[in-house]
Short mmCIF file of C-alpha atoms in Angstrom, two decimals:
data_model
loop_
_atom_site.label_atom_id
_atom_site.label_comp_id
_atom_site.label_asym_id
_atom_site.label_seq_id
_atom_site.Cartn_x
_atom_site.Cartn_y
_atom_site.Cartn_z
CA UNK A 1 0.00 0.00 0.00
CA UNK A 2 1.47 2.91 -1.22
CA UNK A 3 1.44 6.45 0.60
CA UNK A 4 -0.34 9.37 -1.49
CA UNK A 5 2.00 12.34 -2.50
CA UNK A 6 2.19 15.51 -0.26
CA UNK A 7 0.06 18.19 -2.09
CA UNK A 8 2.70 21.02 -3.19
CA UNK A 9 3.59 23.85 -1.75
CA UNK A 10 3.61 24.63 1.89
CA UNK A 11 0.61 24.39 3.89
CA UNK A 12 -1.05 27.40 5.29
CA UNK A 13 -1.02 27.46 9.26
CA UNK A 14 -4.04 28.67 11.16
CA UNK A 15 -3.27 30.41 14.58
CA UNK A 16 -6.27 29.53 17.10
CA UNK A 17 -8.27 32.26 18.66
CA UNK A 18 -7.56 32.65 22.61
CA UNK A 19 -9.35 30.26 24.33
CA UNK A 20 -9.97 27.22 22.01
CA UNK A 21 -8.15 24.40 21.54
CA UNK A 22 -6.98 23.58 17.77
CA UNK A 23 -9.02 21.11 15.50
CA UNK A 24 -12.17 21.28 18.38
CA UNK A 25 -15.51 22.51 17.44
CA UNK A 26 -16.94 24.34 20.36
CA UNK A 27 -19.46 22.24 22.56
CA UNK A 28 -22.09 24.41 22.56
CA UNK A 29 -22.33 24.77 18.63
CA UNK A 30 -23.76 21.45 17.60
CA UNK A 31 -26.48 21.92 20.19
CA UNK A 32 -26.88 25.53 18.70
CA UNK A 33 -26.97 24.37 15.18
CA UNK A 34 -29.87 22.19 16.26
CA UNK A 35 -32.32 24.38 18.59
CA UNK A 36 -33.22 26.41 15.17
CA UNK A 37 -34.78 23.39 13.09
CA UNK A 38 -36.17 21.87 16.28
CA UNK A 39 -37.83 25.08 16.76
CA UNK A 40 -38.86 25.52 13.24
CA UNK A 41 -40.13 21.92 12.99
CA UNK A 42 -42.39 22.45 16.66
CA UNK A 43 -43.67 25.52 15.64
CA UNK A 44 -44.90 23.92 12.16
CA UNK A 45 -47.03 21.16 13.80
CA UNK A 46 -48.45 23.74 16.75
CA UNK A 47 -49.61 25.36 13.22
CA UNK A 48 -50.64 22.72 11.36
CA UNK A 49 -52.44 21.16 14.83
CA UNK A 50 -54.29 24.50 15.17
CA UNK A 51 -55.22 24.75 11.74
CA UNK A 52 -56.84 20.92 11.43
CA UNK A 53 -58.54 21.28 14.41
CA UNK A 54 -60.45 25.34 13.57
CA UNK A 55 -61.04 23.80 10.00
CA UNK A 56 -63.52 21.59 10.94
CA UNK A 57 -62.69 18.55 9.54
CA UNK A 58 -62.81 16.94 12.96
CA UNK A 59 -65.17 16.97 14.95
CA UNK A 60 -64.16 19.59 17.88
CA UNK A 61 -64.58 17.19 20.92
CA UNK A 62 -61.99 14.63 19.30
CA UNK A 63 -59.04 17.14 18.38
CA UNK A 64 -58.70 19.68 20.53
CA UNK A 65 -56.21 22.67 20.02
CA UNK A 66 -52.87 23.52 21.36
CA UNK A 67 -54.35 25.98 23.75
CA UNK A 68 -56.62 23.79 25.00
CA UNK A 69 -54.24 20.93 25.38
CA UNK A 70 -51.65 23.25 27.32
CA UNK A 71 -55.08 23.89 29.80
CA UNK A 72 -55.99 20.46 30.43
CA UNK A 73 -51.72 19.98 31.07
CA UNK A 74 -51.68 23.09 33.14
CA UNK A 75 -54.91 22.23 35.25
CA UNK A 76 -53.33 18.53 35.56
CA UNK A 77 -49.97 20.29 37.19
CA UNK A 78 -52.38 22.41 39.71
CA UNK A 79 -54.12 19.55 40.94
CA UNK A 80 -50.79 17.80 41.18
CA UNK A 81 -52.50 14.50 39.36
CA UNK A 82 -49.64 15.21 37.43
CA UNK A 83 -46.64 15.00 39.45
CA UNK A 84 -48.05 12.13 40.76
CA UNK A 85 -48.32 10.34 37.50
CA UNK A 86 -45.15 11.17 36.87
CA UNK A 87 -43.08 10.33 39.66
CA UNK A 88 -44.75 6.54 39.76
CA UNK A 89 -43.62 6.38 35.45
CA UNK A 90 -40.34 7.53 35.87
CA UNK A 91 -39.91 4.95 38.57
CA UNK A 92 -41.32 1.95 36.62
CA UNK A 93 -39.87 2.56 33.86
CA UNK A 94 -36.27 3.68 35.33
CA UNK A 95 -36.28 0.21 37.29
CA UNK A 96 -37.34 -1.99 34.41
CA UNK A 97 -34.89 0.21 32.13
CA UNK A 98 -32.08 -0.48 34.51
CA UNK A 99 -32.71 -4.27 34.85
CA UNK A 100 -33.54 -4.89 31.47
CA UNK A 101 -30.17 -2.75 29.81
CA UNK A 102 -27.41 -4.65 32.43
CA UNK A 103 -28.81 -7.67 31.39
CA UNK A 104 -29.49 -7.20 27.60
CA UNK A 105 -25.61 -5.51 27.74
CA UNK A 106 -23.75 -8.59 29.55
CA UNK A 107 -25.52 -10.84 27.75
CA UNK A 108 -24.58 -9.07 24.37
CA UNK A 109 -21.36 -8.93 25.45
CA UNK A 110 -21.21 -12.67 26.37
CA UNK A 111 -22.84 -13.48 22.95
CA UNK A 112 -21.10 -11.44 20.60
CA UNK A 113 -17.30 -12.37 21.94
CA UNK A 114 -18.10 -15.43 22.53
CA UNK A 115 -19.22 -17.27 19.10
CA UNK A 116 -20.51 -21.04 20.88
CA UNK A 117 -22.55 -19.17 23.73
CA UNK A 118 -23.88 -16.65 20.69
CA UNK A 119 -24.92 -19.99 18.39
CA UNK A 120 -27.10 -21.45 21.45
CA UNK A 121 -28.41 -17.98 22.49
CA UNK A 122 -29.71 -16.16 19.60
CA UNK A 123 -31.87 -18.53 18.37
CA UNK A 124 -34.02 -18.39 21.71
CA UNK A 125 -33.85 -13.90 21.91
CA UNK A 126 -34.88 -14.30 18.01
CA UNK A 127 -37.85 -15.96 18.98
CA UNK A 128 -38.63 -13.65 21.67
CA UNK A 129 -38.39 -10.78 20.03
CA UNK A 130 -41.12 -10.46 18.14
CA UNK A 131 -43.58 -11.06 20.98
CA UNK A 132 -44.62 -7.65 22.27
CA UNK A 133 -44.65 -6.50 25.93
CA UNK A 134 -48.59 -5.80 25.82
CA UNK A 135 -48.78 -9.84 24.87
CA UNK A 136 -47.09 -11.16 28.37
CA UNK A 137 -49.75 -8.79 30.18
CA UNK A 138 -52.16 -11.57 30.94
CA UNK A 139 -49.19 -13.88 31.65
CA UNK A 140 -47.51 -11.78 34.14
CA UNK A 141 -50.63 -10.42 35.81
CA UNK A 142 -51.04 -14.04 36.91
CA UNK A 143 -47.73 -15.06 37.52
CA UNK A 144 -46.90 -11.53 40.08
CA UNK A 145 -50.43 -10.43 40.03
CA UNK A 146 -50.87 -6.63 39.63
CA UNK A 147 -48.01 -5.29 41.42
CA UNK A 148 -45.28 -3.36 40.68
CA UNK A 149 -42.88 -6.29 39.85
CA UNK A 150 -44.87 -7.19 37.02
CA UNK A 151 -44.88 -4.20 35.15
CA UNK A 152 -40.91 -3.75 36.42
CA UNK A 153 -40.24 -7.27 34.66
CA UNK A 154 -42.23 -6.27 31.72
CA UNK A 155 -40.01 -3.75 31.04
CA UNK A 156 -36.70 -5.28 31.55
CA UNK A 157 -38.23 -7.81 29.14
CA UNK A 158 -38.51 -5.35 26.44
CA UNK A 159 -35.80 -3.01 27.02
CA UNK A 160 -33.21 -6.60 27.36
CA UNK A 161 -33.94 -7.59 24.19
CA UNK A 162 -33.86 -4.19 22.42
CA UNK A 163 -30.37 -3.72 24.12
CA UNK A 164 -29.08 -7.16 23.77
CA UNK A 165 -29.62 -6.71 19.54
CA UNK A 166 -27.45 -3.94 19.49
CA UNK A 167 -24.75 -4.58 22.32
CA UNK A 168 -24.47 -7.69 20.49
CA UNK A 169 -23.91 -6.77 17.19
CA UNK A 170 -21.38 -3.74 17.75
CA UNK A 171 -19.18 -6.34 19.62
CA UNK A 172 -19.35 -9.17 17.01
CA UNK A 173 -18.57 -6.08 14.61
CA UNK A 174 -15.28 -5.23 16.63
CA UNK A 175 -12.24 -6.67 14.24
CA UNK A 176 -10.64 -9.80 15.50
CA UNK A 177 -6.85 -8.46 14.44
CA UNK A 178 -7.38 -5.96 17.42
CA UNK A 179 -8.08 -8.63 19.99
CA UNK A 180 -5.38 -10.87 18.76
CA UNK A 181 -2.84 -7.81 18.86
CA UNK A 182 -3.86 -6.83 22.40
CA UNK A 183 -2.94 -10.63 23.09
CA UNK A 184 0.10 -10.98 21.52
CA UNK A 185 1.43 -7.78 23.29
CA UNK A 186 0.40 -9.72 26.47
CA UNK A 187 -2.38 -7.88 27.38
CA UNK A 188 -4.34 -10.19 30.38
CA UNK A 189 -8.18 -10.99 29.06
CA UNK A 190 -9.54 -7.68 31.38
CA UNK A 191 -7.38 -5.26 29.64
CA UNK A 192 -8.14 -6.61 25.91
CA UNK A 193 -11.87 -6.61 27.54
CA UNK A 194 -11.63 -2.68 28.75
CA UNK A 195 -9.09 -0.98 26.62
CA UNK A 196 -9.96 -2.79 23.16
CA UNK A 197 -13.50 -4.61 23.42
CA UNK A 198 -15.32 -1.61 25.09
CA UNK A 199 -14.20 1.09 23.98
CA UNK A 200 -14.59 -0.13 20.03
CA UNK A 201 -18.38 -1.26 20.81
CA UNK A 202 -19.10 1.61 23.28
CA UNK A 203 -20.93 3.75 20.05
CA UNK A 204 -23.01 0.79 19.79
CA UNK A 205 -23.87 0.34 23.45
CA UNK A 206 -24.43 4.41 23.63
CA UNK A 207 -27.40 3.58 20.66
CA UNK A 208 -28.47 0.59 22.82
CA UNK A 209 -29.23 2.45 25.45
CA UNK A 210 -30.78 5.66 23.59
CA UNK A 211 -33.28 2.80 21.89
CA UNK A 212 -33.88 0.63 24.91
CA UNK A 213 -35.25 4.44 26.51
CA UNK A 214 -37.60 4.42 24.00
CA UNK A 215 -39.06 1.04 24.12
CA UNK A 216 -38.93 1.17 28.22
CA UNK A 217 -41.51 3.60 26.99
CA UNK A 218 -42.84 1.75 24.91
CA UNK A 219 -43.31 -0.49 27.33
CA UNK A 220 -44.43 1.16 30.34
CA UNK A 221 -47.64 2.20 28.76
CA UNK A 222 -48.83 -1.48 27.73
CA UNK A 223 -47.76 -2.38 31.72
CA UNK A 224 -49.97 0.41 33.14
CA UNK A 225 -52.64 -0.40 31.16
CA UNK A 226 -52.43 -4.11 32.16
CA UNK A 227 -53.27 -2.27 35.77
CA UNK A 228 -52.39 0.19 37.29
CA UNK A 229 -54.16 2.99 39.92
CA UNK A 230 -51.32 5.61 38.55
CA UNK A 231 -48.98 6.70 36.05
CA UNK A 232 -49.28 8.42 32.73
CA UNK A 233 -50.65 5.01 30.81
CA UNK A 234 -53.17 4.88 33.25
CA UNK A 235 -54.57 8.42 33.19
CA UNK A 236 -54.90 8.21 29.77
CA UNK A 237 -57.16 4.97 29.91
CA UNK A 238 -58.91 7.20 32.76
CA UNK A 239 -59.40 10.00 30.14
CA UNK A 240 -61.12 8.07 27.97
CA UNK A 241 -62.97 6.41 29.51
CA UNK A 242 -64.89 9.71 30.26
CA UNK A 243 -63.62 11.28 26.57
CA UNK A 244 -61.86 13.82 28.41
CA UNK A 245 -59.71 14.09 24.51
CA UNK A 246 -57.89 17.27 25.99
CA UNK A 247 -56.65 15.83 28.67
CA UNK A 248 -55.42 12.87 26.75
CA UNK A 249 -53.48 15.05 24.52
CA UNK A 250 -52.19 16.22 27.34
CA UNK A 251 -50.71 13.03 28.70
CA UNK A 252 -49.20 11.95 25.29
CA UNK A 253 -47.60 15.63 25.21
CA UNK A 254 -46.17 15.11 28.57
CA UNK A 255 -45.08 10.84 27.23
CA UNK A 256 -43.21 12.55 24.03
CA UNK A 257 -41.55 15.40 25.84
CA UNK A 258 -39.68 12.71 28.52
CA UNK A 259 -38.69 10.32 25.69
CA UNK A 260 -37.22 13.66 24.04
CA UNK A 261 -35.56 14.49 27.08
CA UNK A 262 -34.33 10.99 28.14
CA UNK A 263 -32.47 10.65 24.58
CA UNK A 264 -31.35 14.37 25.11
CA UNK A 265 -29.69 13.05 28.45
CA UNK A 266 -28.24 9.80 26.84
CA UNK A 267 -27.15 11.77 23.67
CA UNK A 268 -25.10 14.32 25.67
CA UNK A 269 -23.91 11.73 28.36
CA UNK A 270 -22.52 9.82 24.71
CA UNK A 271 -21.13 12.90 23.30
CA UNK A 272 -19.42 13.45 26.73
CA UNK A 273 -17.68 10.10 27.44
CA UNK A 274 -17.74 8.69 24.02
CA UNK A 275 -16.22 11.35 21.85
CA UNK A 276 -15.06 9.16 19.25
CA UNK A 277 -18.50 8.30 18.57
CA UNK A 278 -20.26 10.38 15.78
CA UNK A 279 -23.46 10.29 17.59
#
């Protein structure tokens, strides 16, 4: 392999401005250069929301507008049905999410070093994958009844598989020659395991963990509904029950805006200790 000629001529320097470092972009511009379309693309569907639901087209007890969605959210907050709501998702579906991403990631570990254990493993999460969490309702209502561990294991279920798919395959993705170099430099198994193995599928484990937020999402709502006497799955089945449409609005407002946040959180935590990532 044959190195490409030097372009001709000498090469202009460029003397950094006080206070930067050469080469970096400055953390807060990326962030910047996204709060304008964001913005842009937010304010387009408040319009287009607004506009649907003056027009007519649907009836005005089914679609309510953004003003009156923001009322039913704000009198939800006074009343503090809200917080309470809340507080009992975010713990649900921060325990399940917990459980369900150290187990998908050691296991995708295991299974993607490890070609034998990945043979006799994948098979068996293939086949589980495509059964949703809302199907083992039924089954784990009567296996833990309607507690809180069911709905906690329902979401491990979901989020472990979503995390295992990717763990796995950015580790069976990580090339062999680096492994076997680590080795033959006499690097013990831990160090090949924390200085090569992780750090080449940590970009993959940073997007296991962004999707496995979503589906503990995903998740938590099929859980609550299973039942539940709180959390935002459950006031919405509350809500329409008595076609309270505003109100339900409201909730899946308040579900998209913490998924948004949650991958905001996980995107910057990625950007922060996996810099080598492009994410």
């Amino acid at each position: 392999m044959h190195a490409s000629p030097s372009p001709p001529g000498p090469v202009p320097s460029r003397t950094p401005s006080p206070g930067r470092t050469p080469g970096r972009i400055p953390g807060w511009l990326p962030g910047r250069g996204r709060v304008g379309p964001a913005l842009v693309a937010a304010g387009s569907v408040l319009a287009l929301w607004y506009a649907v639901a003056r027009s007519g087209v649907v009836a005005p007890g089914l679609l309510p507008t953004p003003r009156q969605t923001f009322a039913a959210l704000a009198e939800s907050a006074r009343g503090g049905t809200l917080a309470t709501d809340l507080a009992a998702s975010l713990a649900r579906a921060g325990q399940g999410f917990a459980l369900g991403a150290a187990l998908g990631g050691a296991l995708g570990f295991a299974t993607g070093y490890l070609p034998r254990l990945s043979a006799a493993v994948t098979p068996l999460v293939s086949f589980l994958r495509p059964i949703p969490a809302i199907a083992l309702v039924p089954l784990a209502t009567a296996w833990f009844g309607i507690g809180e561990s069911a709905k906690r294991l329902l979401i491990a279920y979901a989020v472990l598989l979503a995390v295992w798919l990717y763990v796995h395959d950015g580790v069976s993705r990580v090339p062999v020659a680096h492994l076997r170099a680590a080795r033959s430099l006499g690097a013990p198994l831990y160090r090949r395991f924390t200085e090569v193995l992780v750090p080449a599928a940590a970009p993959a484990l940073l997007a296991a963990l962004r999707y496995g937020a979503s589906v503990a999402l995903l998740a938590l709502v099929a859980a609550e509904l299973g039942g539940a006497d709180t959390g935002l799955a459950y006031r919405l089945q509350v809500d329409g029950q008595f076609l309270r449409v505003d109100r339900m609005f409201a909730g899946l407002l308040v579900l998209g805006l913490l998924g948004v946040g949650v991958d905001a959180a996980l995107a910057a935590i990625g950007r922060r200790f996996v810099h080598w990532s492009a994410s």
